[in-house]
Coordinates of C-alpha atoms in Angstrom, one line a residue:
M898 CA 47.0 305.9 73.6
I899 CA 50.2 307.8 73.9
A900 CA 51.6 304.2 73.6
F901 CA 50.1 303.4 69.9
L902 CA 52.4 306.3 68.2
G903 CA 55.3 305.2 70.3
K904 CA 55.9 307.9 73.0
T905 CA 55.5 306.5 76.1
L906 CA 59.5 306.9 76.8
G907 CA 59.5 310.2 75.8
Q908 CA 56.1 311.9 77.7
R909 CA 56.9 309.9 80.8
I910 CA 56.9 312.8 83.1
Q911 CA 54.1 314.9 81.0
L912 CA 52.3 310.9 81.8
S913 CA 53.0 311.2 85.1
V914 CA 51.7 314.6 85.6
L915 CA 48.2 313.4 84.6
Y916 CA 47.7 310.8 86.4
G917 CA 48.7 312.4 89.8
C918 CA 46.2 315.1 88.4
G919 CA 43.1 312.9 87.2
S920 CA 44.0 310.9 90.6
L921 CA 43.5 313.9 93.5
L922 CA 40.4 314.9 91.3
A923 CA 39.1 311.6 91.9
I924 CA 40.3 311.8 95.5
F925 CA 38.5 315.4 95.8
Y926 CA 35.5 313.8 94.7
I927 CA 35.3 310.6 96.8
L928 CA 35.8 312.8 99.5
F929 CA 33.5 316.0 98.8
P930 CA 30.8 313.6 96.6
T931 CA 28.1 317.1 96.1
A932 CA 30.8 319.1 94.6
F933 CA 30.7 316.3 91.4
L934 CA 27.4 315.3 91.6
E935 CA 24.2 316.7 93.9
K936 CA 20.5 314.7 94.2
P937 CA 19.4 313.4 90.9
S938 CA 16.0 314.9 89.8
P939 CA 13.9 314.0 87.1
K940 CA 14.6 314.8 83.9
I941 CA 13.1 313.8 80.2
Y942 CA 11.9 310.4 80.2
F943 CA 14.1 309.8 83.0
L944 CA 12.7 309.4 86.7
N945 CA 16.1 310.2 88.2
Y946 CA 18.8 311.7 86.4
Y947 CA 22.1 312.6 87.5
E948 CA 22.2 317.0 88.7
A949 CA 25.7 318.7 88.6
G950 CA 27.2 320.4 91.3
Q951 CA 29.8 323.2 91.9
L952 CA 32.7 322.0 91.1
F953 CA 31.2 319.3 88.6
W954 CA 32.5 321.2 85.1
L955 CA 36.0 320.4 86.7
A956 CA 35.9 316.6 85.2
P957 CA 34.7 317.7 81.5
V958 CA 37.8 320.5 81.5
F959 CA 40.3 318.1 82.7
V960 CA 39.1 315.1 80.1
A961 CA 39.3 318.2 77.6
F962 CA 42.6 318.5 78.0
V963 CA 44.2 314.9 78.3
V964 CA 41.9 314.3 74.3
A965 CA 43.4 318.1 73.3
Y966 CA 46.9 316.7 74.8
Y967 CA 46.7 313.6 73.4
I968 CA 45.3 315.2 69.1
Y969 CA 47.8 317.1 69.8
H970 CA 50.6 314.4 69.2
V971 CA 48.6 312.4 67.0
V972 CA 48.6 315.7 64.4
L973 CA 52.4 316.1 64.7
E974 CA 53.2 312.0 64.2
Y975 CA 50.4 312.9 61.1
G976 CA 52.9 315.7 60.3
R977 CA 56.6 313.6 60.4
A978 CA 55.0 309.8 59.2
N979 CA 55.6 307.8 55.7
S980 CA 52.1 306.7 54.3
P981 CA 51.4 303.6 56.4
G982 CA 51.9 305.9 59.8
R983 CA 49.5 308.8 57.9
N984 CA 47.0 305.8 57.8
R985 CA 47.5 304.5 61.3
A986 CA 47.4 308.4 63.0
R987 CA 44.5 308.5 60.9
Y988 CA 42.4 305.7 62.4
L989 CA 43.6 306.8 65.7
L990 CA 42.5 310.3 65.3
F991 CA 38.8 309.7 64.1
S992 CA 38.3 307.2 66.8
N993 CA 39.5 309.6 69.5
L994 CA 37.9 312.7 68.4
S995 CA 34.5 311.2 67.4
G996 CA 34.2 309.1 70.5
Y997 CA 35.0 312.2 72.4
L998 CA 32.3 314.3 70.8
L999 CA 29.5 311.8 71.0
A1000 CA 30.1 311.3 75.3
L1001 CA 29.9 314.7 75.7
T1002 CA 26.0 314.8 74.6
A1003 CA 25.8 313.0 77.9
I1004 CA 26.6 316.1 79.8
P1005 CA 23.9 319.4 78.8
L1006 CA 21.3 317.1 80.9
F1007 CA 23.7 317.1 84.1
Y1008 CA 22.6 320.7 83.6
N1009 CA 19.3 320.7 82.8
I1010 CA 19.6 321.5 78.6
P1011 CA 17.3 319.0 77.5
L1012 CA 19.7 316.9 75.2
D1013 CA 18.3 313.2 74.7
P1014 CA 22.1 311.6 76.5
V1015 CA 21.4 308.1 74.7
W1016 CA 23.7 309.9 71.8
S1017 CA 26.7 309.2 74.1
L1018 CA 26.1 305.5 73.7
F1019 CA 27.2 305.7 70.4
S1020 CA 30.7 307.0 71.5
I1021 CA 31.6 303.5 72.1
P1022 CA 31.2 302.0 69.2
F1023 CA 32.8 305.0 67.4
F1024 CA 35.7 305.0 69.5
T1025 CA 36.6 301.2 69.5
L1026 CA 35.9 300.0 65.8
P1027 CA 38.3 302.1 63.9
L1028 CA 40.6 302.0 66.6
A1029 CA 40.7 298.1 66.4
Y1030 CA 40.7 298.0 62.6
A1031 CA 43.8 299.9 63.2
I1032 CA 45.6 297.4 65.4
F1033 CA 44.8 294.9 63.3
K1034 CA 45.8 296.6 59.9
Y1035 CA 48.5 298.8 61.0
E1036 CA 49.3 296.3 64.1
L1037 CA 49.3 298.4 66.5
L1038 CA 49.2 296.3 69.8
D1039 CA 51.4 293.1 69.4
I1040 CA 48.3 290.8 69.1
R1041 CA 49.5 287.3 70.3
I1042 CA 50.7 288.6 73.4
V1043 CA 47.2 290.9 73.9
A1044 CA 45.4 287.7 72.9
K1045 CA 47.4 285.6 75.5
K1046 CA 46.7 288.0 78.5
A1047 CA 43.8 289.5 77.5
L1048 CA 41.8 286.8 79.4
L1049 CA 43.5 287.0 82.7
Y1050 CA 43.3 290.9 83.1
L1051 CA 39.0 290.2 81.7
L1052 CA 38.9 287.8 84.8
A1053 CA 40.9 291.0 87.0
V1054 CA 38.3 293.1 86.2
I1055 CA 35.4 291.1 86.5
A1056 CA 36.2 290.1 89.8
V1057 CA 37.0 293.6 90.7
G1058 CA 33.5 294.6 89.7
V1059 CA 31.9 292.4 91.3
V1060 CA 34.3 293.2 94.5
I1061 CA 32.8 297.3 94.0
S1062 CA 29.5 296.6 92.8
L1063 CA 29.0 294.2 96.3
L1064 CA 31.0 297.2 98.4
N1065 CA 27.7 299.4 96.6
Y1066 CA 25.2 297.0 97.3
A1067 CA 26.7 297.4 101.8
N1068 CA 26.8 300.8 101.0
N1069 CA 23.1 301.3 100.0
L1070 CA 22.1 298.7 103.2
V1071 CA 24.3 300.2 105.8
M1072 CA 22.7 303.9 104.2
E1073 CA 19.3 302.8 104.2
R1074 CA 19.7 301.3 108.4
I1075 CA 22.2 303.6 109.9
G1076 CA 21.4 307.4 109.9
G1077 CA 24.3 309.6 110.2
F1078 CA 26.9 306.9 108.5
P1079 CA 29.6 308.5 106.3
V1080 CA 28.6 308.6 102.8
W1081 CA 32.6 308.6 101.8
V1082 CA 33.5 305.2 103.4
F1083 CA 32.8 302.5 100.7
P1084 CA 33.4 305.1 97.6
F1085 CA 36.8 305.1 99.4
L1086 CA 37.0 301.5 99.8
S1087 CA 35.7 301.1 96.5
S1088 CA 39.1 303.2 95.1
I1089 CA 41.3 301.5 97.3
V1090 CA 40.0 298.1 95.7
A1091 CA 40.7 299.5 91.9
V1092 CA 43.7 301.1 93.0
V1093 CA 45.2 297.7 94.3
A1094 CA 43.8 296.1 91.4
G1095 CA 45.3 298.6 88.5
I1096 CA 48.7 297.4 90.9
F1097 CA 48.1 294.3 89.8
I1098 CA 47.6 294.5 86.7
W1099 CA 50.4 296.8 86.1
R1100 CA 53.5 294.8 87.5
K1101 CA 52.1 291.4 85.9
I1102 CA 52.5 293.7 82.5
R1103 CA 56.1 294.5 84.0
E1104 CA 57.4 291.1 84.4
G1105 CA 56.9 290.2 81.1
D1106 CA 58.7 293.4 80.4
V1107 CA 61.5 291.9 82.7
L1108 CA 61.7 288.9 81.8
K1109 CA 61.9 290.1 77.8
Y1110 CA 64.5 292.1 78.7
E1111 CA 66.7 288.8 80.8
F1112 CA 66.2 286.5 78.1
I1113 CA 67.9 288.8 75.5
S1114 CA 70.1 290.5 78.3
I1115 CA 71.7 286.3 78.8
V1116 CA 71.2 285.2 74.5
T1117 CA 73.7 288.4 73.6
H1118 CA 76.3 287.7 76.3
K1119 CA 76.5 284.1 76.0
F1120 CA 76.9 284.8 72.0
R1121 CA 79.9 287.6 72.9
T1122 CA 81.9 284.6 74.8
P1123 CA 81.9 282.5 71.7
L1124 CA 82.2 284.9 68.9
T1125 CA 85.0 286.7 71.3
H1126 CA 87.1 283.0 71.3
I1127 CA 86.5 283.1 67.4
K1128 CA 88.2 286.3 66.9
W1129 CA 91.4 285.7 68.9
S1130 CA 92.1 282.3 66.5
T1131 CA 91.3 283.5 63.6
E1132 CA 93.5 287.1 64.6
N1133 CA 96.0 284.1 65.8
L1134 CA 95.9 282.2 62.4
I1135 CA 96.4 284.8 60.4
A1136 CA 99.5 286.0 62.4
K1137 CA 101.6 282.4 61.3
N1138 CA 104.0 283.1 58.2
S1139 CA 102.7 279.1 57.4
I1140 CA 99.3 280.3 56.1
S1141 CA 99.2 280.7 52.2
G1142 CA 97.8 283.8 50.4
E1143 CA 94.3 281.8 49.5
D1144 CA 93.9 281.0 52.7
R1145 CA 94.8 284.3 54.5
E1146 CA 92.1 285.6 52.0
E1147 CA 89.0 283.5 53.5
L1148 CA 90.3 283.9 57.2
D1149 CA 90.2 287.7 56.8
K1150 CA 86.3 287.3 55.1
I1151 CA 85.6 284.9 58.2
R1152 CA 86.8 287.7 60.6
Q1153 CA 85.0 290.8 59.2
S1154 CA 82.2 287.9 59.2
N1155 CA 82.8 287.8 63.4
S1156 CA 82.8 291.2 63.3
R1157 CA 79.9 292.2 61.5
L1158 CA 78.7 289.3 64.3
V1159 CA 79.8 291.1 67.6
E1160 CA 78.2 294.6 65.9
L1161 CA 74.8 292.7 65.4
T1162 CA 74.9 291.3 69.0
N1163 CA 75.7 294.7 70.6
I1164 CA 73.0 296.5 68.3
L1165 CA 70.6 293.6 69.9
A1166 CA 71.5 294.4 73.3
V1167 CA 71.8 298.4 73.4
L1168 CA 67.6 298.1 71.3
S1169 CA 67.1 295.7 74.4
D1170 CA 68.3 298.4 76.7
T1171 CA 66.5 300.8 75.2
E1172 CA 63.0 299.2 74.7
E1173 CA 63.4 298.5 78.6
R1174 CA 65.1 301.5 80.2
G1175 CA 64.5 304.0 77.8
A1176 CA 65.9 305.2 74.9
L1177 CA 69.7 306.3 77.0
D1178 CA 72.1 308.8 75.0
Y1179 CA 75.5 307.1 76.0
A1180 CA 74.5 304.5 74.5
Y1181 CA 75.2 305.7 70.7
R1182 CA 78.3 307.2 69.7
K1183 CA 77.4 309.9 67.2
E1184 CA 80.4 310.9 65.3
R1185 CA 81.0 313.9 61.9
I1186 CA 80.0 311.5 59.1
D1187 CA 80.6 311.9 55.6
F1188 CA 77.7 310.5 54.5
C1189 CA 78.2 310.0 50.7
Q1190 CA 82.1 308.1 51.3
F1191 CA 80.3 305.7 53.8
V1192 CA 78.1 304.8 51.5
E1193 CA 79.6 304.3 48.5
E1194 CA 82.1 302.5 50.5
L1195 CA 79.5 299.3 51.6
I1196 CA 78.5 299.6 47.7
D1197 CA 81.8 298.5 46.9
V1198 CA 82.0 295.7 50.1
Y1199 CA 78.1 294.6 48.5
A1200 CA 79.8 295.1 44.5
P1201 CA 80.9 291.3 44.3
S1202 CA 77.4 289.8 46.3
Y1203 CA 75.5 292.1 43.0
K1204 CA 77.7 290.8 40.5
E1205 CA 77.9 288.0 41.3
K1206 CA 73.7 287.8 40.8
N1207 CA 73.7 290.0 37.9
I1208 CA 72.5 292.5 39.4
T1209 CA 72.9 296.3 37.9
V1210 CA 73.0 298.7 40.5
H1211 CA 72.6 302.6 39.2
V1212 CA 74.2 304.9 41.6
S1213 CA 73.4 308.6 41.7
G1214 CA 73.8 311.9 43.9
L1215 CA 77.2 310.7 46.0
E1216 CA 78.7 313.4 44.2
G1217 CA 80.0 315.8 47.0
V1218 CA 80.2 315.9 51.2
I1219 CA 76.9 315.8 52.9
N1220 CA 78.2 315.8 56.4
I1221 CA 75.9 314.6 59.1
S1222 CA 75.7 313.4 63.2
A1223 CA 75.8 309.2 63.6
D1224 CA 76.8 306.5 65.1
A1225 CA 78.9 304.7 62.7
A1226 CA 78.4 300.9 63.5
K1227 CA 74.5 301.8 63.8
L1228 CA 74.7 303.4 60.0
R1229 CA 76.2 301.1 58.8
F1230 CA 74.0 297.9 60.2
V1231 CA 70.6 300.0 58.6
L1232 CA 72.3 300.3 55.4
E1233 CA 73.8 296.6 55.4
T1234 CA 69.8 295.7 56.2
L1235 CA 68.9 297.5 52.6
F1236 CA 71.8 296.0 50.5
E1237 CA 71.2 292.6 51.7
N1238 CA 67.4 293.0 51.4
S1239 CA 67.7 294.0 47.8
I1240 CA 70.4 291.4 47.2
V1241 CA 68.1 288.7 48.7
Y1242 CA 64.9 289.4 47.2
T1243 CA 65.9 290.8 43.7
G1244 CA 65.9 288.3 40.8
S1245 CA 69.4 287.2 38.7
G1246 CA 69.5 290.1 36.0
G1247 CA 67.7 292.6 38.2
S1248 CA 68.5 296.0 39.2
V1249 CA 69.2 298.3 41.8
K1250 CA 69.2 301.8 42.0
V1251 CA 70.8 304.1 44.8
E1252 CA 70.2 307.3 45.1
I1253 CA 71.2 310.1 47.7
V1254 CA 68.8 313.6 47.6
K1255 CA 70.1 316.8 49.8
Y1256 CA 67.0 318.8 50.7
K1257 CA 66.8 322.0 53.1
Q1258 CA 68.4 320.4 55.8
K1259 CA 67.6 316.7 55.1
V1260 CA 69.8 313.9 53.2
R1261 CA 67.5 311.3 51.6
F1262 CA 68.2 307.7 51.4
S1263 CA 66.6 305.5 48.9
I1264 CA 67.0 301.8 47.3
K1265 CA 65.1 300.5 44.5
D1266 CA 64.5 297.2 43.0
N1267 CA 62.4 295.4 41.0
G1268 CA 62.6 292.4 43.3
I1269 CA 59.5 290.4 44.2
G1270 CA 57.4 293.9 45.6
I1271 CA 55.4 294.6 48.7
S1272 CA 51.5 294.0 48.9
E1273 CA 49.4 297.1 50.4
S1274 CA 48.3 294.9 53.2
D1275 CA 52.1 294.8 53.8
M1276 CA 53.6 298.0 53.3
G1277 CA 52.3 299.2 57.2
K1278 CA 53.1 296.0 58.9
M1279 CA 57.0 295.8 57.9
F1280 CA 59.0 297.6 60.0
G1281 CA 57.2 295.2 62.9
K1282 CA 59.2 293.3 65.0
F1283 CA 59.9 290.0 63.3
Y1284 CA 57.3 290.2 60.4
R1285 CA 58.3 288.8 57.1
T1286 CA 56.2 288.6 54.1
R1287 CA 54.9 285.3 52.6
A1288 CA 57.2 285.8 49.6
A1289 CA 60.1 287.3 51.6
S1290 CA 59.9 283.9 53.5
H1291 CA 59.9 281.8 50.3
E1292 CA 62.7 283.9 49.4
D1293 CA 64.8 283.6 52.2
T1294 CA 63.9 280.8 54.4
E1295 CA 66.7 282.0 57.3
G1296 CA 65.8 285.4 57.6
F1297 CA 64.1 286.6 60.9
G1298 CA 62.0 289.5 60.4
I1299 CA 64.2 292.0 63.1
G1300 CA 66.5 294.2 60.5
L1301 CA 63.8 296.0 59.4
Y1302 CA 62.5 296.6 63.2
M1303 CA 66.0 297.8 64.6
S1304 CA 66.2 299.8 62.2
K1305 CA 64.1 301.8 62.8
N1306 CA 64.8 301.8 65.5
I1307 CA 68.7 303.2 64.6
I1308 CA 67.2 305.9 62.1
K1309 CA 64.7 307.5 64.8
R1310 CA 67.2 307.5 67.2
H1311 CA 68.7 310.1 64.7
G1312 CA 66.0 312.0 64.2
G1313 CA 65.3 310.7 61.1
L1314 CA 62.1 309.0 59.1
I1315 CA 62.4 305.3 57.3
G1316 CA 59.9 304.5 55.1
V1317 CA 58.7 302.5 52.0
T1318 CA 56.7 302.3 49.0
S1319 CA 55.5 299.3 46.4
S1320 CA 53.6 298.8 43.6
G1321 CA 52.2 296.0 44.5
V1322 CA 53.5 292.5 44.3
G1323 CA 56.2 291.6 42.1
K1324 CA 56.8 295.1 40.9
G1325 CA 59.5 296.1 43.2
S1326 CA 59.8 298.2 46.3
E1327 CA 61.6 301.3 47.1
F1328 CA 63.0 301.6 50.5
Y1329 CA 64.2 305.5 52.2
F1330 CA 65.0 307.2 55.8
T1331 CA 66.0 311.1 55.9
L1332 CA 68.2 312.1 58.4
P1333 CA 69.5 315.8 59.8
I1334 CA 72.6 317.2 58.0
E1335 CA 74.7 318.5 59.9

């Protein structure tokens, strides 16, 4: 569940501790089963129902702690997130709380409290349905990847279930025919089968991640070589005295575009590396930046493009000095992505408003246009990897849908938030992000 919030890397130690405690608890109950459950007895309309052992209470307490830990992070995410992020948090919070509370109804009868445990069955739909809806609507998971891997994992789970069932059958058979046979042997074997199956599935998932990482690394390496040759050739041509002024300007544009491609390749490689190995601080070279001046310089760069489409640009909040700590190249990529999108998806004769607002210890940048807009159903997916709306695909057939995804990662690494608002298709949109001030 923590993976749905994108916090797996940041919570590795905490998650490892929880998994370790859970494993130790499971091993303890396997070795000393009567401490967990005693012999069943008739209760309500059940001929045989579980009887709590002396240490049974450890299991629900541990589960309650895990649920509380998860809810704590969901609430934190809700407080920091934008509108689509808060909707995701609501569904996650509701599914977890409702599923857990309903599941608790199975426990009172363990202690001879006459509460019908059949209510606990409702925990399954109350947990899975809101979660499934959130996954499809807000892309908590990559559905295409899940669909491809689901069949393999389902077959693996079925196979493990069959093996464990056979072991349980063998256990009952042996216990009936051989007196004094240790009761822990077959449960211990069952746990080994479950652990081996878990390791197998985990390794298969990791193999896919490693292949993805290696593919992107190879591609970015192959890009760097020709881009370096282009840079050298362009600089050699510019250095020649025989080049006319007009040709020199065109070559300079080629050099600048090539530099941007090099930066994009480097950013893609870094993001791939941080996804595979964790967000490492050395990948970002932060420095003090005057944010207002930084934005103003980029507006000047894109002014000809706005003029070419007859787009009116309104700017506010660039007065004064607002210092931030940021990686200039990566922050430039974010701003370039937003400026370029406003040019591409705003029609000729449209308008764009760029605004910088300082509040408390944060600075908010926003760029608002009256372009193609975004539907409500697409709003929560705009920062997904390779995601593009139909309207965007129609306006720009060469886009890949990775710019906003990369921008989200960059802003998050800078301790900020990024989001989007829109009144609907054809009604424009506003992209914004916040960053902490030095």
